[in-house]
Amino acid sequence: QVQVVESGGGLVQPGGSLRLSCAASGRTFVMAPMGWFRQAPGKQRQWVAAIDRFRTATYGDSVKGRFTISRDNAKNTVYLQMDSLAPEDTAVYLCYFGATNQYWGQGIQVTVSS
C-alpha cells in the first residue's frame, strides 16, 4: 500500500521561507512525475509546481520565481522550497506522485502571517 506524507509546514512571517517535503513509501516513483497543489479556505485547489522524471520543473504563475521544486529519487521524496512568502500563500499544501494513477498526501498547513 502506498503512503504519502508531507512535512515541513507551519507558521512563517511574510518574506520568510519554508521547505516542504513529501515522502512516498510502498512503491518507487523514479519514472513518475511529482508535484504540489494548494488549497486556501473558500478557494479552488490551485496547481503550484510539478517536476518530471527528467527533473524538468514547471510552476504556476503565482509562485514562479519564488518557489523551487526538486526531487530525490533515492528517497522517493519531492521538495518545495518556498521563499519570499506572502499572506496569499497561506493554504493547505498537497503533494502527489504519479500521472495516470496518482497518490496524494493528506496535506499540510502553511500559514504566512505577522
mmCIF file of N, CA, C and O in Angstrom, residues 12-96:
data_model
loop_
_atom_site.group_PDB
_atom_site.id
_atom_site.type_symbol
_atom_site.label_atom_id
_atom_site.label_comp_id
_atom_site.label_asym_id
_atom_site.label_seq_id
_atom_site.Cartn_x
_atom_site.Cartn_y
_atom_site.Cartn_z
ATOM 1 N N VAL A 12 4.911 31.161 9.321
ATOM 2 C CA VAL A 12 6.084 31.940 8.935
ATOM 3 C C VAL A 12 5.651 33.379 8.678
ATOM 4 O O VAL A 12 4.501 33.624 8.266
ATOM 5 N N GLN A 13 6.542 34.299 8.922
ATOM 6 C CA GLN A 13 6.234 35.716 8.685
ATOM 7 C C GLN A 13 6.353 36.044 7.196
ATOM 8 O O GLN A 13 7.101 35.379 6.461
ATOM 9 N N PRO A 14 5.653 37.058 6.753
ATOM 10 C CA PRO A 14 5.794 37.484 5.351
ATOM 11 C C PRO A 14 7.253 37.762 5.013
ATOM 12 O O PRO A 14 7.988 38.369 5.817
ATOM 13 N N GLY A 15 7.652 37.314 3.841
ATOM 14 C CA GLY A 15 9.039 37.452 3.422
ATOM 15 C C GLY A 15 9.919 36.286 3.827
ATOM 16 O O GLY A 15 11.069 36.184 3.370
ATOM 17 N N GLY A 16 9.387 35.405 4.647
ATOM 18 C CA GLY A 16 10.167 34.262 5.128
ATOM 19 C C GLY A 16 10.159 33.093 4.162
ATOM 20 O O GLY A 16 9.618 33.179 3.053
ATOM 21 N N SER A 17 10.761 31.998 4.613
ATOM 22 C CA SER A 17 10.909 30.794 3.785
ATOM 23 C C SER A 17 10.478 29.557 4.551
ATOM 24 O O SER A 17 10.558 29.514 5.789
ATOM 25 N N LEU A 18 10.052 28.574 3.798
ATOM 26 C CA LEU A 18 9.754 27.247 4.331
ATOM 27 C C LEU A 18 10.141 26.227 3.276
ATOM 28 O O LEU A 18 10.089 26.520 2.076
ATOM 29 N N ARG A 19 10.472 25.033 3.745
ATOM 30 C CA ARG A 19 10.753 23.945 2.826
ATOM 31 C C ARG A 19 9.840 22.772 3.147
ATOM 32 O O ARG A 19 9.910 22.229 4.253
ATOM 33 N N LEU A 20 9.010 22.425 2.211
ATOM 34 C CA LEU A 20 8.123 21.284 2.383
ATOM 35 C C LEU A 20 8.776 20.036 1.805
ATOM 36 O O LEU A 20 9.460 20.102 0.786
ATOM 37 N N SER A 21 8.520 18.926 2.472
ATOM 38 C CA SER A 21 8.968 17.627 1.988
ATOM 39 C C SER A 21 7.763 16.717 1.844
ATOM 40 O O SER A 21 6.787 16.847 2.587
ATOM 41 N N CYS A 22 7.860 15.795 0.926
ATOM 42 C CA CYS A 22 6.782 14.825 0.732
ATOM 43 C C CYS A 22 7.416 13.502 0.355
ATOM 44 O O CYS A 22 8.072 13.403 -0.683
ATOM 45 N N ALA A 23 7.234 12.509 1.206
ATOM 46 C CA ALA A 23 7.856 11.207 1.006
ATOM 47 C C ALA A 23 6.807 10.140 0.741
ATOM 48 O O ALA A 23 5.768 10.094 1.412
ATOM 49 N N ALA A 24 7.096 9.283 -0.216
ATOM 50 C CA ALA A 24 6.212 8.176 -0.541
ATOM 51 C C ALA A 24 6.866 6.859 -0.160
ATOM 52 O O ALA A 24 8.082 6.715 -0.250
ATOM 53 N N SER A 25 6.057 5.926 0.246
ATOM 54 C CA SER A 25 6.546 4.590 0.556
ATOM 55 C C SER A 25 5.572 3.573 -0.028
ATOM 56 O O SER A 25 4.409 3.882 -0.267
ATOM 57 N N GLY A 26 6.068 2.375 -0.251
ATOM 58 C CA GLY A 26 5.213 1.318 -0.775
ATOM 59 C C GLY A 26 5.477 0.982 -2.231
ATOM 60 O O GLY A 26 5.091 -0.089 -2.695
ATOM 61 N N ARG A 27 6.059 1.904 -2.967
ATOM 62 C CA ARG A 27 6.497 1.638 -4.332
ATOM 63 C C ARG A 27 7.439 2.753 -4.743
ATOM 64 O O ARG A 27 7.494 3.801 -4.095
ATOM 65 N N THR A 28 8.149 2.537 -5.828
ATOM 66 C CA THR A 28 9.074 3.550 -6.306
ATOM 67 C C THR A 28 8.397 4.436 -7.346
ATOM 68 O O THR A 28 7.539 3.985 -8.101
ATOM 69 N N PHE A 29 8.806 5.713 -7.360
ATOM 70 C CA PHE A 29 8.245 6.672 -8.314
ATOM 71 C C PHE A 29 9.345 7.312 -9.157
ATOM 72 O O PHE A 29 9.222 8.466 -9.581
ATOM 73 N N VAL A 30 10.410 6.571 -9.405
ATOM 74 C CA VAL A 30 11.546 7.108 -10.145
ATOM 75 C C VAL A 30 11.124 7.619 -11.522
ATOM 76 O O VAL A 30 11.621 8.653 -11.979
ATOM 77 N N MET A 31 10.203 6.939 -12.172
ATOM 78 C CA MET A 31 9.809 7.309 -13.532
ATOM 79 C C MET A 31 8.583 8.215 -13.560
ATOM 80 O O MET A 31 8.120 8.605 -14.625
ATOM 81 N N ALA A 32 8.064 8.563 -12.411
ATOM 82 C CA ALA A 32 6.785 9.265 -12.356
ATOM 83 C C ALA A 32 6.962 10.749 -12.081
ATOM 84 O O ALA A 32 7.917 11.153 -11.419
ATOM 85 N N PRO A 33 6.029 11.559 -12.557
ATOM 86 C CA PRO A 33 6.050 12.969 -12.189
ATOM 87 C C PRO A 33 5.624 13.140 -10.730
ATOM 88 O O PRO A 33 4.945 12.274 -10.161
ATOM 89 N N MET A 34 6.060 14.244 -10.149
ATOM 90 C CA MET A 34 5.699 14.584 -8.773
ATOM 91 C C MET A 34 5.306 16.049 -8.768
ATOM 92 O O MET A 34 5.747 16.816 -9.633
ATOM 93 N N GLY A 35 4.519 16.443 -7.787
ATOM 94 C CA GLY A 35 4.127 17.842 -7.785
ATOM 95 C C GLY A 35 3.384 18.262 -6.543
ATOM 96 O O GLY A 35 3.200 17.471 -5.607
ATOM 97 N N TRP A 36 2.981 19.525 -6.575
ATOM 98 C CA TRP A 36 2.293 20.131 -5.443
ATOM 99 C C TRP A 36 1.091 20.936 -5.927
ATOM 100 O O TRP A 36 1.146 21.613 -6.963
ATOM 101 N N PHE A 37 0.025 20.868 -5.136
ATOM 102 C CA PHE A 37 -1.134 21.735 -5.264
ATOM 103 C C PHE A 37 -1.301 22.439 -3.918
ATOM 104 O O PHE A 37 -0.665 22.062 -2.933
ATOM 105 N N ARG A 38 -2.169 23.424 -3.906
ATOM 106 C CA ARG A 38 -2.536 24.036 -2.638
ATOM 107 C C ARG A 38 -3.994 24.436 -2.666
ATOM 108 O O ARG A 38 -4.580 24.639 -3.735
ATOM 109 N N GLN A 39 -4.569 24.526 -1.478
ATOM 110 C CA GLN A 39 -5.962 24.919 -1.369
ATOM 111 C C GLN A 39 -6.142 25.855 -0.186
ATOM 112 O O GLN A 39 -5.864 25.474 0.965
ATOM 113 N N ALA A 40 -6.579 27.059 -0.483
ATOM 114 C CA ALA A 40 -6.851 28.051 0.551
ATOM 115 C C ALA A 40 -8.330 27.991 0.913
ATOM 116 O O ALA A 40 -9.152 27.566 0.094
ATOM 117 N N PRO A 41 -8.679 28.425 2.109
ATOM 118 C CA PRO A 41 -10.094 28.393 2.526
ATOM 119 C C PRO A 41 -10.991 29.133 1.553
ATOM 120 O O PRO A 41 -10.707 30.275 1.179
ATOM 121 N N GLY A 42 -12.061 28.485 1.109
ATOM 122 C CA GLY A 42 -13.019 29.126 0.221
ATOM 123 C C GLY A 42 -12.585 29.253 -1.223
ATOM 124 O O GLY A 42 -13.278 29.875 -2.022
ATOM 125 N N LYS A 43 -11.424 28.659 -1.547
ATOM 126 C CA LYS A 43 -10.920 28.771 -2.918
ATOM 127 C C LYS A 43 -10.734 27.391 -3.531
ATOM 128 O O LYS A 43 -10.635 26.387 -2.821
ATOM 129 N N GLN A 44 -10.656 27.363 -4.847
ATOM 130 C CA GLN A 44 -10.436 26.105 -5.539
ATOM 131 C C GLN A 44 -8.986 25.653 -5.371
ATOM 132 O O GLN A 44 -8.088 26.470 -5.136
ATOM 133 N N ARG A 45 -8.803 24.347 -5.509
ATOM 134 C CA ARG A 45 -7.452 23.816 -5.461
ATOM 135 C C ARG A 45 -6.637 24.408 -6.611
ATOM 136 O O ARG A 45 -7.095 24.473 -7.755
ATOM 137 N N GLN A 46 -5.428 24.827 -6.303
ATOM 138 C CA GLN A 46 -4.571 25.513 -7.267
ATOM 139 C C GLN A 46 -3.283 24.716 -7.476
ATOM 140 O O GLN A 46 -2.608 24.344 -6.498
ATOM 141 N N TRP A 47 -2.937 24.480 -8.715
ATOM 142 C CA TRP A 47 -1.673 23.812 -9.017
ATOM 143 C C TRP A 47 -0.507 24.748 -8.706
ATOM 144 O O TRP A 47 -0.543 25.932 -9.063
ATOM 145 N N VAL A 48 0.531 24.219 -8.070
ATOM 146 C CA VAL A 48 1.677 25.025 -7.659
ATOM 147 C C VAL A 48 2.899 24.738 -8.521
ATOM 148 O O VAL A 48 3.501 25.653 -9.091
ATOM 149 N N ALA A 49 3.289 23.468 -8.580
ATOM 150 C CA ALA A 49 4.519 23.122 -9.292
ATOM 151 C C ALA A 49 4.528 21.630 -9.578
ATOM 152 O O ALA A 49 3.850 20.851 -8.902
ATOM 153 N N ALA A 50 5.322 21.245 -10.575
ATOM 154 C CA ALA A 50 5.497 19.837 -10.923
ATOM 155 C C ALA A 50 6.904 19.619 -11.427
ATOM 156 O O ALA A 50 7.551 20.549 -11.928
ATOM 157 N N ILE A 51 7.371 18.377 -11.290
ATOM 158 C CA ILE A 51 8.698 18.022 -11.776
ATOM 159 C C ILE A 51 8.601 16.632 -12.394
ATOM 160 O O ILE A 51 8.027 15.715 -11.803
ATOM 161 N N ASP A 52 9.141 16.481 -13.601
ATOM 162 C CA ASP A 52 9.022 15.191 -14.266
ATOM 163 C C ASP A 52 10.263 14.330 -14.005
ATOM 164 O O ASP A 52 11.164 14.727 -13.257
ATOM 165 N N ARG A 53 10.299 13.164 -14.637
ATOM 166 C CA ARG A 53 11.387 12.221 -14.363
ATOM 167 C C ARG A 53 12.727 12.727 -14.875
ATOM 168 O O ARG A 53 13.772 12.241 -14.457
ATOM 169 N N PHE A 54 12.702 13.717 -15.791
ATOM 170 C CA PHE A 54 13.938 14.313 -16.281
ATOM 171 C C PHE A 54 14.358 15.527 -15.434
ATOM 172 O O PHE A 54 15.291 16.239 -15.786
ATOM 173 N N ARG A 55 13.587 15.741 -14.363
ATOM 174 C CA ARG A 55 13.827 16.870 -13.450
ATOM 175 C C ARG A 55 13.496 18.213 -14.096
ATOM 176 O O ARG A 55 14.010 19.254 -13.658
ATOM 177 N N THR A 56 12.672 18.204 -15.094
ATOM 178 C CA THR A 56 12.164 19.440 -15.663
ATOM 179 C C THR A 56 11.042 19.958 -14.766
ATOM 180 O O THR A 56 10.078 19.243 -14.502
ATOM 181 N N ALA A 57 11.187 21.193 -14.303
ATOM 182 C CA ALA A 57 10.227 21.770 -13.363
ATOM 183 C C ALA A 57 9.352 22.804 -14.054
ATOM 184 O O ALA A 57 9.812 23.548 -14.922
ATOM 185 N N THR A 58 8.097 22.852 -13.654
ATOM 186 C CA THR A 58 7.163 23.867 -14.135
ATOM 187 C C THR A 58 6.433 24.437 -12.928
ATOM 188 O O THR A 58 6.257 23.753 -11.909
ATOM 189 N N TYR A 59 5.987 25.692 -13.063
ATOM 190 C CA TYR A 59 5.413 26.412 -11.934
ATOM 191 C C TYR A 59 4.167 27.185 -12.340
ATOM 192 O O TYR A 59 4.049 27.664 -13.469
ATOM 193 N N GLY A 60 3.278 27.331 -11.363
ATOM 194 C CA GLY A 60 2.151 28.221 -11.557
ATOM 195 C C GLY A 60 2.627 29.669 -11.553
ATOM 196 O O GLY A 60 3.644 29.998 -10.932
ATOM 197 N N ASP A 61 1.892 30.529 -12.223
ATOM 198 C CA ASP A 61 2.316 31.922 -12.354
ATOM 199 C C ASP A 61 2.459 32.616 -11.006
ATOM 200 O O ASP A 61 3.332 33.476 -10.829
ATOM 201 N N SER A 62 1.631 32.252 -10.054
ATOM 202 C CA SER A 62 1.634 32.949 -8.767
ATOM 203 C C SER A 62 2.863 32.627 -7.919
ATOM 204 O O SER A 62 3.151 33.356 -6.963
ATOM 205 N N VAL A 63 3.587 31.563 -8.244
ATOM 206 C CA VAL A 63 4.738 31.187 -7.426
ATOM 207 C C VAL A 63 6.047 31.227 -8.204
ATOM 208 O O VAL A 63 7.121 31.047 -7.629
ATOM 209 N N LYS A 64 5.966 31.458 -9.498
ATOM 210 C CA LYS A 64 7.154 31.450 -10.341
ATOM 211 C C LYS A 64 8.166 32.482 -9.841
ATOM 212 O O LYS A 64 7.831 33.624 -9.547
ATOM 213 N N GLY A 65 9.422 32.033 -9.714
ATOM 214 C CA GLY A 65 10.473 32.916 -9.243
ATOM 215 C C GLY A 65 10.634 32.934 -7.733
ATOM 216 O O GLY A 65 11.612 33.483 -7.214
ATOM 217 N N ARG A 66 9.669 32.355 -7.016
ATOM 218 C CA ARG A 66 9.753 32.335 -5.538
ATOM 219 C C ARG A 66 9.850 30.912 -4.991
ATOM 220 O O ARG A 66 10.459 30.697 -3.945
ATOM 221 N N PHE A 67 9.238 29.966 -5.670
ATOM 222 C CA PHE A 67 9.227 28.575 -5.219
ATOM 223 C C PHE A 67 10.126 27.737 -6.126
ATOM 224 O O PHE A 67 10.240 28.001 -7.326
ATOM 225 N N THR A 68 10.735 26.700 -5.533
ATOM 226 C CA THR A 68 11.566 25.780 -6.286
ATOM 227 C C THR A 68 11.199 24.351 -5.915
ATOM 228 O O THR A 68 11.219 23.993 -4.732
ATOM 229 N N ILE A 69 10.879 23.557 -6.917
ATOM 230 C CA ILE A 69 10.554 22.154 -6.686
ATOM 231 C C ILE A 69 11.773 21.307 -7.049
ATOM 232 O O ILE A 69 12.512 21.625 -7.991
ATOM 233 N N SER A 70 11.995 20.258 -6.280
ATOM 234 C CA SER A 70 13.093 19.338 -6.569
ATOM 235 C C SER A 70 12.682 17.936 -6.120
ATOM 236 O O SER A 70 11.668 17.776 -5.421
ATOM 237 N N ARG A 71 13.477 16.945 -6.508
ATOM 238 C CA ARG A 71 13.147 15.572 -6.140
ATOM 239 C C ARG A 71 14.404 14.786 -5.833
ATOM 240 O O ARG A 71 15.475 15.074 -6.393
ATOM 241 N N ASP A 72 14.253 13.800 -4.967
ATOM 242 C CA ASP A 72 15.321 12.883 -4.638
ATOM 243 C C ASP A 72 14.774 11.481 -4.875
ATOM 244 O O ASP A 72 14.011 10.955 -4.057
ATOM 245 N N ASN A 73 15.137 10.900 -5.993
ATOM 246 C CA ASN A 73 14.567 9.591 -6.351
ATOM 247 C C ASN A 73 14.997 8.496 -5.382
ATOM 248 O O ASN A 73 14.230 7.568 -5.115
ATOM 249 N N ALA A 74 16.197 8.605 -4.869
ATOM 250 C CA ALA A 74 16.676 7.582 -3.939
ATOM 251 C C ALA A 74 15.834 7.554 -2.670
ATOM 252 O O ALA A 74 15.669 6.507 -2.045
ATOM 253 N N LYS A 75 15.292 8.716 -2.316
ATOM 254 C CA LYS A 75 14.467 8.812 -1.106
ATOM 255 C C LYS A 75 12.973 8.828 -1.431
ATOM 256 O O LYS A 75 12.150 8.948 -0.524
ATOM 257 N N ASN A 76 12.633 8.725 -2.715
ATOM 258 C CA ASN A 76 11.216 8.756 -3.107
ATOM 259 C C ASN A 76 10.529 9.997 -2.532
ATOM 260 O O ASN A 76 9.422 9.927 -1.978
ATOM 261 N N THR A 77 11.219 11.141 -2.649
ATOM 262 C CA THR A 77 10.772 12.366 -1.992
ATOM 263 C C THR A 77 10.779 13.537 -2.960
ATOM 264 O O THR A 77 11.689 13.659 -3.784
ATOM 265 N N VAL A 78 9.790 14.394 -2.806
ATOM 266 C CA VAL A 78 9.733 15.644 -3.555
ATOM 267 C C VAL A 78 9.732 16.789 -2.550
ATOM 268 O O VAL A 78 9.160 16.672 -1.456
ATOM 269 N N TYR A 79 10.393 17.870 -2.925
ATOM 270 C CA TYR A 79 10.535 19.029 -2.042
ATOM 271 C C TYR A 79 9.931 20.274 -2.699
ATOM 272 O O TYR A 79 9.857 20.372 -3.919
ATOM 273 N N LEU A 80 9.554 21.209 -1.850
ATOM 274 C CA LEU A 80 9.107 22.508 -2.341
ATOM 275 C C LEU A 80 9.746 23.574 -1.461
ATOM 276 O O LEU A 80 9.360 23.731 -0.292
ATOM 277 N N GLN A 81 10.731 24.254 -2.000
ATOM 278 C CA GLN A 81 11.373 25.373 -1.307
ATOM 279 C C GLN A 81 10.564 26.620 -1.617
ATOM 280 O O GLN A 81 10.400 26.986 -2.785
ATOM 281 N N MET A 82 10.068 27.261 -0.573
ATOM 282 C CA MET A 82 9.210 28.426 -0.743
ATOM 283 C C MET A 82 9.895 29.638 -0.130
ATOM 284 O O MET A 82 10.136 29.674 1.084
ATOM 285 N N ASP A 83 10.217 30.614 -0.947
ATOM 286 C CA ASP A 83 10.877 31.843 -0.495
ATOM 287 C C ASP A 83 9.966 33.036 -0.752
ATOM 288 O O ASP A 83 9.015 32.959 -1.517
ATOM 289 N N SER A 84 10.317 34.144 -0.102
ATOM 290 C CA SER A 84 9.537 35.387 -0.258
ATOM 291 C C SER A 84 8.046 35.127 -0.072
ATOM 292 O O SER A 84 7.212 35.585 -0.867
ATOM 293 N N LEU A 85 7.721 34.412 0.977
ATOM 294 C CA LEU A 85 6.324 34.043 1.210
ATOM 295 C C LEU A 85 5.470 35.256 1.532
ATOM 296 O O LEU A 85 5.925 36.216 2.175
ATOM 297 N N ALA A 86 4.230 35.204 1.060
ATOM 298 C CA ALA A 86 3.267 36.282 1.267
ATOM 299 C C ALA A 86 1.994 35.706 1.888
ATOM 300 O O ALA A 86 1.754 34.496 1.796
ATOM 301 N N PRO A 87 1.195 36.541 2.515
ATOM 302 C CA PRO A 87 -0.042 36.040 3.130
ATOM 303 C C PRO A 87 -0.923 35.259 2.162
ATOM 304 O O PRO A 87 -1.594 34.300 2.581
ATOM 305 N N GLU A 88 -0.907 35.618 0.906
ATOM 306 C CA GLU A 88 -1.737 34.900 -0.071
ATOM 307 C C GLU A 88 -1.231 33.493 -0.383
ATOM 308 O O GLU A 88 -1.888 32.730 -1.085
ATOM 309 N N ASP A 89 -0.068 33.148 0.136
ATOM 310 C CA ASP A 89 0.435 31.780 0.008
ATOM 311 C C ASP A 89 -0.132 30.863 1.096
ATOM 312 O O ASP A 89 0.108 29.649 1.063
ATOM 313 N N THR A 90 -0.846 31.429 2.033
ATOM 314 C CA THR A 90 -1.457 30.628 3.091
ATOM 315 C C THR A 90 -2.448 29.630 2.494
ATOM 316 O O THR A 90 -3.363 30.013 1.762
ATOM 317 N N ALA A 91 -2.236 28.360 2.822
ATOM 318 C CA ALA A 91 -3.077 27.310 2.252
ATOM 319 C C ALA A 91 -2.651 25.962 2.838
ATOM 320 O O ALA A 91 -1.621 25.869 3.505
ATOM 321 N N VAL A 92 -3.449 24.961 2.554
ATOM 322 C CA VAL A 92 -3.027 23.580 2.766
ATOM 323 C C VAL A 92 -2.328 23.132 1.493
ATOM 324 O O VAL A 92 -2.894 23.241 0.398
ATOM 325 N N TYR A 93 -1.108 22.631 1.654
ATOM 326 C CA TYR A 93 -0.323 22.188 0.505
ATOM 327 C C TYR A 93 -0.373 20.667 0.421
ATOM 328 O O TYR A 93 -0.154 19.973 1.421
ATOM 329 N N LEU A 94 -0.675 20.185 -0.771
ATOM 330 C CA LEU A 94 -0.804 18.743 -1.004
ATOM 331 C C LEU A 94 0.168 18.309 -2.086
ATOM 332 O O LEU A 94 0.274 18.973 -3.122
ATOM 333 N N CYS A 95 0.830 17.201 -1.843
ATOM 334 C CA CYS A 95 1.749 16.678 -2.849
ATOM 335 C C CYS A 95 1.129 15.452 -3.524
ATOM 336 O O CYS A 95 0.217 14.822 -2.978
ATOM 337 N N TYR A 96 1.650 15.138 -4.682
ATOM 338 C CA TYR A 96 1.181 13.948 -5.387
ATOM 339 C C TYR A 96 2.347 13.292 -6.119
ATOM 340 O O TYR A 96 3.344 13.951 -6.448
#
